[in-house]
Short mmCIF file of C-alpha atoms in Angstrom, two decimals:
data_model
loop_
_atom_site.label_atom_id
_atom_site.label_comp_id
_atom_site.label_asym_id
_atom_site.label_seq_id
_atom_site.Cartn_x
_atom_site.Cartn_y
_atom_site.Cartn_z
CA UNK A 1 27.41 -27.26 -31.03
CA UNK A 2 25.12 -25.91 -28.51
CA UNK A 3 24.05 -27.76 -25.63
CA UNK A 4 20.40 -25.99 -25.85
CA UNK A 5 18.25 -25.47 -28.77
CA UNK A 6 17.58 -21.62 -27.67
CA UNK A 7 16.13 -20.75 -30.95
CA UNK A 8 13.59 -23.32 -30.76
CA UNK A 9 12.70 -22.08 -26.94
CA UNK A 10 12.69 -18.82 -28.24
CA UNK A 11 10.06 -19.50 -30.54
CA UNK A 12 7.51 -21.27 -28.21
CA UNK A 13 7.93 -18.42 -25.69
CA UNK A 14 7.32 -15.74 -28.82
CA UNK A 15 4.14 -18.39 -29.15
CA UNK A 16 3.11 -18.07 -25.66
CA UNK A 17 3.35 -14.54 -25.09
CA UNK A 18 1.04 -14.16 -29.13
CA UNK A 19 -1.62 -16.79 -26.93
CA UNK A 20 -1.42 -14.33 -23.91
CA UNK A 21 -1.94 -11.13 -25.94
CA UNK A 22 -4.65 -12.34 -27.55
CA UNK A 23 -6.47 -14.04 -24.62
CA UNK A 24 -6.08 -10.49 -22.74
CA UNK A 25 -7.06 -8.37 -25.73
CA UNK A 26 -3.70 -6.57 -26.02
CA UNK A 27 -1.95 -5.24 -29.22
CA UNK A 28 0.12 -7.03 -31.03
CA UNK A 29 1.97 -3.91 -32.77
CA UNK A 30 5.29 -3.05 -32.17
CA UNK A 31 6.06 -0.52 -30.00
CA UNK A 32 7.07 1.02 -26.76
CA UNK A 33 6.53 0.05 -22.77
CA UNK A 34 2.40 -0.67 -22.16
CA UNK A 35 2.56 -0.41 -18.51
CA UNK A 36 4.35 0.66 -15.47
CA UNK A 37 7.93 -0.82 -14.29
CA UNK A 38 8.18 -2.13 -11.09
CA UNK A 39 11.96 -0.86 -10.86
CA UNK A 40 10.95 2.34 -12.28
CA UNK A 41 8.96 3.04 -9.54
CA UNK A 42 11.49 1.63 -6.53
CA UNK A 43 13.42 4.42 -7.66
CA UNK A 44 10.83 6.80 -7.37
CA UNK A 45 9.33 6.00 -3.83
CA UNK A 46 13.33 5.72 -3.00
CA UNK A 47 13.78 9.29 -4.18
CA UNK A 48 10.55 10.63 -2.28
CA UNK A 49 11.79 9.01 0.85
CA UNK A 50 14.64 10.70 0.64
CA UNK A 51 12.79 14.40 0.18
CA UNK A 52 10.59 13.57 3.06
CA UNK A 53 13.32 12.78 5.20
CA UNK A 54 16.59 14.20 3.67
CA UNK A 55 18.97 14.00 6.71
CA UNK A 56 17.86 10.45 7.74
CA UNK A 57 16.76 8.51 4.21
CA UNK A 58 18.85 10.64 1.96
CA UNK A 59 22.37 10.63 0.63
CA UNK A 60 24.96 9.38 3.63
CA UNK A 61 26.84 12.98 2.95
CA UNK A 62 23.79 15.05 2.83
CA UNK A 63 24.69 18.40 5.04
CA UNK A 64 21.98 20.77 6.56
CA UNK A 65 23.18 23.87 4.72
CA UNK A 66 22.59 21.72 1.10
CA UNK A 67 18.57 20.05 2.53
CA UNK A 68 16.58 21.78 0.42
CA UNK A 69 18.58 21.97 -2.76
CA UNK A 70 18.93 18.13 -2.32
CA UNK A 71 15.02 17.83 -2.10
CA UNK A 72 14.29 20.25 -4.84
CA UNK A 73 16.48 18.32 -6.91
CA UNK A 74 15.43 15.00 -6.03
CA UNK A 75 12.22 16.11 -5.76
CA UNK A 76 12.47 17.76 -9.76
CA UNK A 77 13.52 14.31 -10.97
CA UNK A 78 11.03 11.67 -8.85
CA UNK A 79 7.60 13.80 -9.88
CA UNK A 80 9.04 13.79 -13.79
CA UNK A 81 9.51 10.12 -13.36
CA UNK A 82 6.48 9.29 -11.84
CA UNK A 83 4.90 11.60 -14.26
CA UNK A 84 5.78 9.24 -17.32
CA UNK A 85 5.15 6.41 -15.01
CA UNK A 86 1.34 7.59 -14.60
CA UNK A 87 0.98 8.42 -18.34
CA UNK A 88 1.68 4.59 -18.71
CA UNK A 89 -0.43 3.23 -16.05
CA UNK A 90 -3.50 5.36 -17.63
CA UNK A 91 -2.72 4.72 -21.23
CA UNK A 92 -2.85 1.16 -19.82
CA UNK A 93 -6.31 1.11 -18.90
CA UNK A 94 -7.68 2.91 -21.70
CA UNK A 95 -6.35 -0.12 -24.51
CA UNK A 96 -10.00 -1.21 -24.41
CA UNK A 97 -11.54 2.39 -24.34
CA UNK A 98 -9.01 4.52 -26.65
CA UNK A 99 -8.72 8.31 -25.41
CA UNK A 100 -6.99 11.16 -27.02
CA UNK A 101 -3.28 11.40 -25.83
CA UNK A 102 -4.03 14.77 -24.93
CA UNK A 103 -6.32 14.00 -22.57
CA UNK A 104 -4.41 11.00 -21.13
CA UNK A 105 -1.57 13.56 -20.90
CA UNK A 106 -3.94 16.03 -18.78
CA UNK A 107 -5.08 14.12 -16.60
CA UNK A 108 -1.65 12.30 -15.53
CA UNK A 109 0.02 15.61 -15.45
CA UNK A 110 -3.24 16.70 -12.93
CA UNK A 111 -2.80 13.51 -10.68
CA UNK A 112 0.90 13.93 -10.34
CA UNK A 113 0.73 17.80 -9.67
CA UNK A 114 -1.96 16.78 -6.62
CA UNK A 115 0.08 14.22 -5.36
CA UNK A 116 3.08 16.58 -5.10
CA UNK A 117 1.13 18.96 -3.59
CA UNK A 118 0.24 16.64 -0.87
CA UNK A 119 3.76 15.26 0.18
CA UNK A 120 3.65 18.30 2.93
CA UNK A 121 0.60 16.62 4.74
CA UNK A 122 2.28 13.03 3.98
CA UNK A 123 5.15 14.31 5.99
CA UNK A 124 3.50 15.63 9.22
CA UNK A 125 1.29 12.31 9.01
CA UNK A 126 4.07 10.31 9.21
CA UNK A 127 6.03 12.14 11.83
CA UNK A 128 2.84 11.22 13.95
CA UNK A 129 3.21 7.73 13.11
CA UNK A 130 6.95 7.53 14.04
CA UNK A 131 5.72 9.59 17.35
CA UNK A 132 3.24 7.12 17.79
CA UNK A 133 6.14 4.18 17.15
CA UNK A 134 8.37 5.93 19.58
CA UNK A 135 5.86 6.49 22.50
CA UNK A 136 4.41 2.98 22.10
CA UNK A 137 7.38 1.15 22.25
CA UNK A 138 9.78 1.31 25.20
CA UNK A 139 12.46 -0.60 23.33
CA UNK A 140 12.47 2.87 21.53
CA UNK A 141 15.90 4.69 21.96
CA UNK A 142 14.96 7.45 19.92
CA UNK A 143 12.52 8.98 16.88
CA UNK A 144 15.28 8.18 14.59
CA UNK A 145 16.05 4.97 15.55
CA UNK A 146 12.46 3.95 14.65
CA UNK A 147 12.17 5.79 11.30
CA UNK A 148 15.78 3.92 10.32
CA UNK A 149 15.24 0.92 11.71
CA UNK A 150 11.44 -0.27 12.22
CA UNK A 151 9.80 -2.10 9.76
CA UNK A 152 6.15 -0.78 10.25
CA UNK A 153 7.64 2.68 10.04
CA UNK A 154 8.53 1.88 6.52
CA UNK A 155 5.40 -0.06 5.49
CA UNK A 156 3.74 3.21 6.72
CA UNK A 157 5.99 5.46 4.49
CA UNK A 158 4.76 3.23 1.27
CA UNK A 159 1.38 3.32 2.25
CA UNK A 160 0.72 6.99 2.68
CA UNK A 161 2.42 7.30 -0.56
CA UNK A 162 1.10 4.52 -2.06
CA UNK A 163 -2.64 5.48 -0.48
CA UNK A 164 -2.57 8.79 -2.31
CA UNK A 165 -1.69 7.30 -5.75
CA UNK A 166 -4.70 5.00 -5.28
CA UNK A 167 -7.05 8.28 -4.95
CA UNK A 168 -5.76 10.43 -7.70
CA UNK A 169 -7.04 7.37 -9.57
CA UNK A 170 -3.37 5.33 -10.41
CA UNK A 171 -4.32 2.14 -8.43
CA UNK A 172 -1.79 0.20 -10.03
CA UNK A 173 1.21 2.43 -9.45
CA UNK A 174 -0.45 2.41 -5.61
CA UNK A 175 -0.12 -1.46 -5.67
CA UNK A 176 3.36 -1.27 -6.78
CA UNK A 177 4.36 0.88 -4.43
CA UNK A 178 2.68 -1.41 -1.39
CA UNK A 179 3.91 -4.31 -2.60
CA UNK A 180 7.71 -3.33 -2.37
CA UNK A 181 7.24 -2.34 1.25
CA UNK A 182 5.30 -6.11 1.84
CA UNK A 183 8.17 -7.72 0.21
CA UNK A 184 10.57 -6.10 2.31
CA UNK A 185 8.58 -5.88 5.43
CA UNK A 186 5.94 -8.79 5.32
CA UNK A 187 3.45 -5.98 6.46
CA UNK A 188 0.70 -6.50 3.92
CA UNK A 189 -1.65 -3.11 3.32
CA UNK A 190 -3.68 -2.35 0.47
CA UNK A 191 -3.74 0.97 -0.86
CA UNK A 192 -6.65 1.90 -0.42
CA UNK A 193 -7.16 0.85 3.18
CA UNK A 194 -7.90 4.50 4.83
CA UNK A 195 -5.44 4.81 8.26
CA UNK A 196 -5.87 8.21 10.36
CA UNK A 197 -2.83 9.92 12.44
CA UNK A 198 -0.51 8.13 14.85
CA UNK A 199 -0.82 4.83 13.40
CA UNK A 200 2.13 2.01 15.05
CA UNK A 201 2.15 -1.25 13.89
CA UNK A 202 4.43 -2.92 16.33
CA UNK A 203 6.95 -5.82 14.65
CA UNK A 204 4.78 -6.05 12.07
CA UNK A 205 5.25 -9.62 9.98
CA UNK A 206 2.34 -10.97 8.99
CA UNK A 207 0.03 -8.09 9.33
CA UNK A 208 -2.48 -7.75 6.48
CA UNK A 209 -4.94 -4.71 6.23
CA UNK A 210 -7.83 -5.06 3.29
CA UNK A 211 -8.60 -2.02 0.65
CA UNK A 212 -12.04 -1.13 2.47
CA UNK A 213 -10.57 -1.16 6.23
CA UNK A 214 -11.11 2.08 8.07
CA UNK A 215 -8.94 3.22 10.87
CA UNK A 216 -8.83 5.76 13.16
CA UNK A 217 -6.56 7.66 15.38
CA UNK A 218 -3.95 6.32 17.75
CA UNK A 219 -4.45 2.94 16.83
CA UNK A 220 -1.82 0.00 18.00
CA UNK A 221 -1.54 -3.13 16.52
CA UNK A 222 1.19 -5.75 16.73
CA UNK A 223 2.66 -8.59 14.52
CA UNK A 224 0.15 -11.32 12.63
CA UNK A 225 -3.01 -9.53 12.86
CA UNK A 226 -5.60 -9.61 9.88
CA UNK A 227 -8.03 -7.07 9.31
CA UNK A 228 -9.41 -8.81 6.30
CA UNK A 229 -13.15 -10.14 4.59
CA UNK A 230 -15.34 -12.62 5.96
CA UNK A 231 -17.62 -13.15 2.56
CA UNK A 232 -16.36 -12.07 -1.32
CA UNK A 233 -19.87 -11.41 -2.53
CA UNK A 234 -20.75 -12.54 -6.38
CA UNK A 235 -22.98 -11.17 -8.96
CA UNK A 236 -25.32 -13.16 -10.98
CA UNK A 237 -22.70 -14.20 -13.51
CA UNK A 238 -20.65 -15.70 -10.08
CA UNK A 239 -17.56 -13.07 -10.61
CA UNK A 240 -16.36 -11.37 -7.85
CA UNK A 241 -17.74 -8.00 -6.70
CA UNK A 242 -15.13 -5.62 -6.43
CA UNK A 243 -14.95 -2.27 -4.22
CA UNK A 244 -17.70 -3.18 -1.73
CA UNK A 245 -16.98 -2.44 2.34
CA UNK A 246 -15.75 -5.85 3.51
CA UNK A 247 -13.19 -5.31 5.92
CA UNK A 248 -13.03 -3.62 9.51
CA UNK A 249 -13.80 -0.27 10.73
CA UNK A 250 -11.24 0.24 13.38
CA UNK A 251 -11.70 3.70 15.81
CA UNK A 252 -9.88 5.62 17.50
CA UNK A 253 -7.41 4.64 20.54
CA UNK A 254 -8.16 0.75 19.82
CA UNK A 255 -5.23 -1.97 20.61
CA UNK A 256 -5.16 -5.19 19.01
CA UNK A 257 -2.72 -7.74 19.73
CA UNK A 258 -0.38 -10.57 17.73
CA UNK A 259 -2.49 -12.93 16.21
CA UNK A 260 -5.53 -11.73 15.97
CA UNK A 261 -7.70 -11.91 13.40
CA UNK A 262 -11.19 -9.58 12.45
CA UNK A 263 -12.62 -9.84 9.39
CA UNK A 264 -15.96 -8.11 7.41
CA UNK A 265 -17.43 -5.17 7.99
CA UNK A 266 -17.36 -5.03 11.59
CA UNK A 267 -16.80 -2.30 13.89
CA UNK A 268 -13.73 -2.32 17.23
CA UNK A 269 -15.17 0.56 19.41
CA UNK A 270 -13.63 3.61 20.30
CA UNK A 271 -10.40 2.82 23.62
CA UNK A 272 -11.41 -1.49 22.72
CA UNK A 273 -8.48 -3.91 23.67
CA UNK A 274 -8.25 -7.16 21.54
CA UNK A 275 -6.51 -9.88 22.68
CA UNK A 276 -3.87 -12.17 21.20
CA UNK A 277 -5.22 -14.96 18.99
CA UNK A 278 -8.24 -14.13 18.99
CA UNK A 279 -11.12 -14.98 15.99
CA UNK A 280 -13.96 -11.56 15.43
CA UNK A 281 -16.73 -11.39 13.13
CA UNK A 282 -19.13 -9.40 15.42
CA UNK A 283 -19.01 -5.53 16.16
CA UNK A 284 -16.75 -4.74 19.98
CA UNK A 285 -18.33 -1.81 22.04
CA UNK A 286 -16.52 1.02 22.72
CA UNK A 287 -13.78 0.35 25.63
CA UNK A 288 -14.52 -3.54 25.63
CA UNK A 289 -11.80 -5.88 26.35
CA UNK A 290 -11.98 -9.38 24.05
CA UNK A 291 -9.56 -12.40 25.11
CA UNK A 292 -10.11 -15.67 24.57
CA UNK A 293 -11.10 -16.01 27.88
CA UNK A 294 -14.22 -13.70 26.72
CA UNK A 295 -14.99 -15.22 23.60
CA UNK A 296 -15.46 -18.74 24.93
CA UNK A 297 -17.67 -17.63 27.55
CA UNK A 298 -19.89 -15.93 24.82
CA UNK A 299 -22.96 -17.01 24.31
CA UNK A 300 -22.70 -18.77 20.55
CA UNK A 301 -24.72 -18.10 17.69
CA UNK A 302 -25.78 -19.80 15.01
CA UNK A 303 -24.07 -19.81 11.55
CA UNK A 304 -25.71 -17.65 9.25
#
């Protein structure tokens, strides 16, 4: 006799999931996958790490004489993967608007041939970041120490693959694709936050970066800082409006340090220096310093 009534548990769950599917107008007919996999994808940002850095991310017995056969290979079998992936993610979002398959079809095939296209430029972008890692850091031994081994080197790799998903217009491959470098890294960046060359993020836990943040070039940033939203704006109905500019514009050459935390749409001027720990909802001048020190010597203004 069995210790658990599995057909009976079975049942409810086959209940639950009917409720769900209803509730979120989804189909109820047999058939294949509706959406992207999660594991399909690891695979596929796996693989594409490996083609943009063959001799340091790829296979352990990779030789120099066998690089590019290895990344037209890999290469080959990641863009058809993430080809089928894409035809799911936008046959996803059209249950409530149907389209023609052939169109669906066209337009993944499009997206993925772009985003192939780009993985050049995604390259020499992040060989400035690990630069940027390298130079900034003089616990550094080497280039290759800090595209092996540092954690906001990786977060970086997702994103710039992850941030050219989002604008090809497959936001929710993007997402997957950020989210397995935040579980892995704690470093928390949307994909479509827009980051500019030489970008270090120093240690990195706890650093969260919003969709609508800006960055420019050469910026530094170090473990726990938020560049996040001060206000989620409603319509009339009281839902949540989605897309607006929220969080930080960040320039070029600015340093921000553990802890601190900006949010809305302000602006840190060009060269600015934030402090550790410190709390910013007001634009910073170009080449201003902000500690704590500065902040509670501010004169204070009244809640809006």
């Amino acid at each position: 006799m069995s210790l658990f009534d599995v057909g009976a548990i079975v049942s409810a769950l086959h209940d639950a999931r009917d409720e769900w599917r209803d509730s979120q107008r989804r189909s109820r007919e047999p058939g294949s996958r509706e959406f992207p996999s999660r594991e399909a994808l690891a695979d596929i940002v796996e693989s594409l790490k490996g083609a943009l850095f063959p001799m340091r991310l790829g296979p352990p017995d990779l030789r120099h004489e066998s690089e590019d056969f290895y990344v037209g290979y890999t290469l080959d079998s990641a863009l058809n993967a993430l080809l089928n992936q894409a035809r799911l993610e936008l046959r996803y979002t059209a249950r409530h608007e149907p389209r023609a398959a052939e169109d669906i079809d066209a337009q993944a095939g499009a997206a993925v041939r772009e985003f192939a296209a780009a993985l050049p430029g995604i390259r020499r972008l992040l060989d400035g970041d690990v630069l940027a890692a390298f130079q900034g850091d003089p616990a550094a031994r080497s280039v290759d120490e800090v595209l092996l081994c540092y954690p906001g080197i990786l977060a970086m790799i997702h994103h710039r693959i992850a941030h050219q998903l989002y604008g090809l217009g497959l936001p929710l491959l993007a997402r997957i694709a950020a989210e397995l470098a935040h579980a892995q890294t704690g470093i928390d960046i949307h994909p479509g936050a827009k980051i500019d060359a030489g970008f270090f993020i120093d240690h990195g836990t706890g650093v969260v970066i919003g969709e609508t943040a800006v960055i420019g070039k050469r910026v530094r940033i170090y473990q726990a800082v938020t560049l996040g939203a001060k206000r989620f704006p409603t319509d009339a109905e009281g839902h949540l409006q989605k897309g607006l500019p929220r969080h930080p514009v960040v320039e070029d050459d600015v340093v921000i340090y553990a802890g601190a935390t900006i949010l809305g749409r302000v602006t840190l001027g060009k060269g600015a220096t934030i402090g550790g720990n410190v709390w910013i909802t007001d634009d910073v001048p170009p080449g201003a310093g902000v500690t704590q020190a500065t902040l509670q010597n501010a004169p204070q203004r009244r809640p809006v």
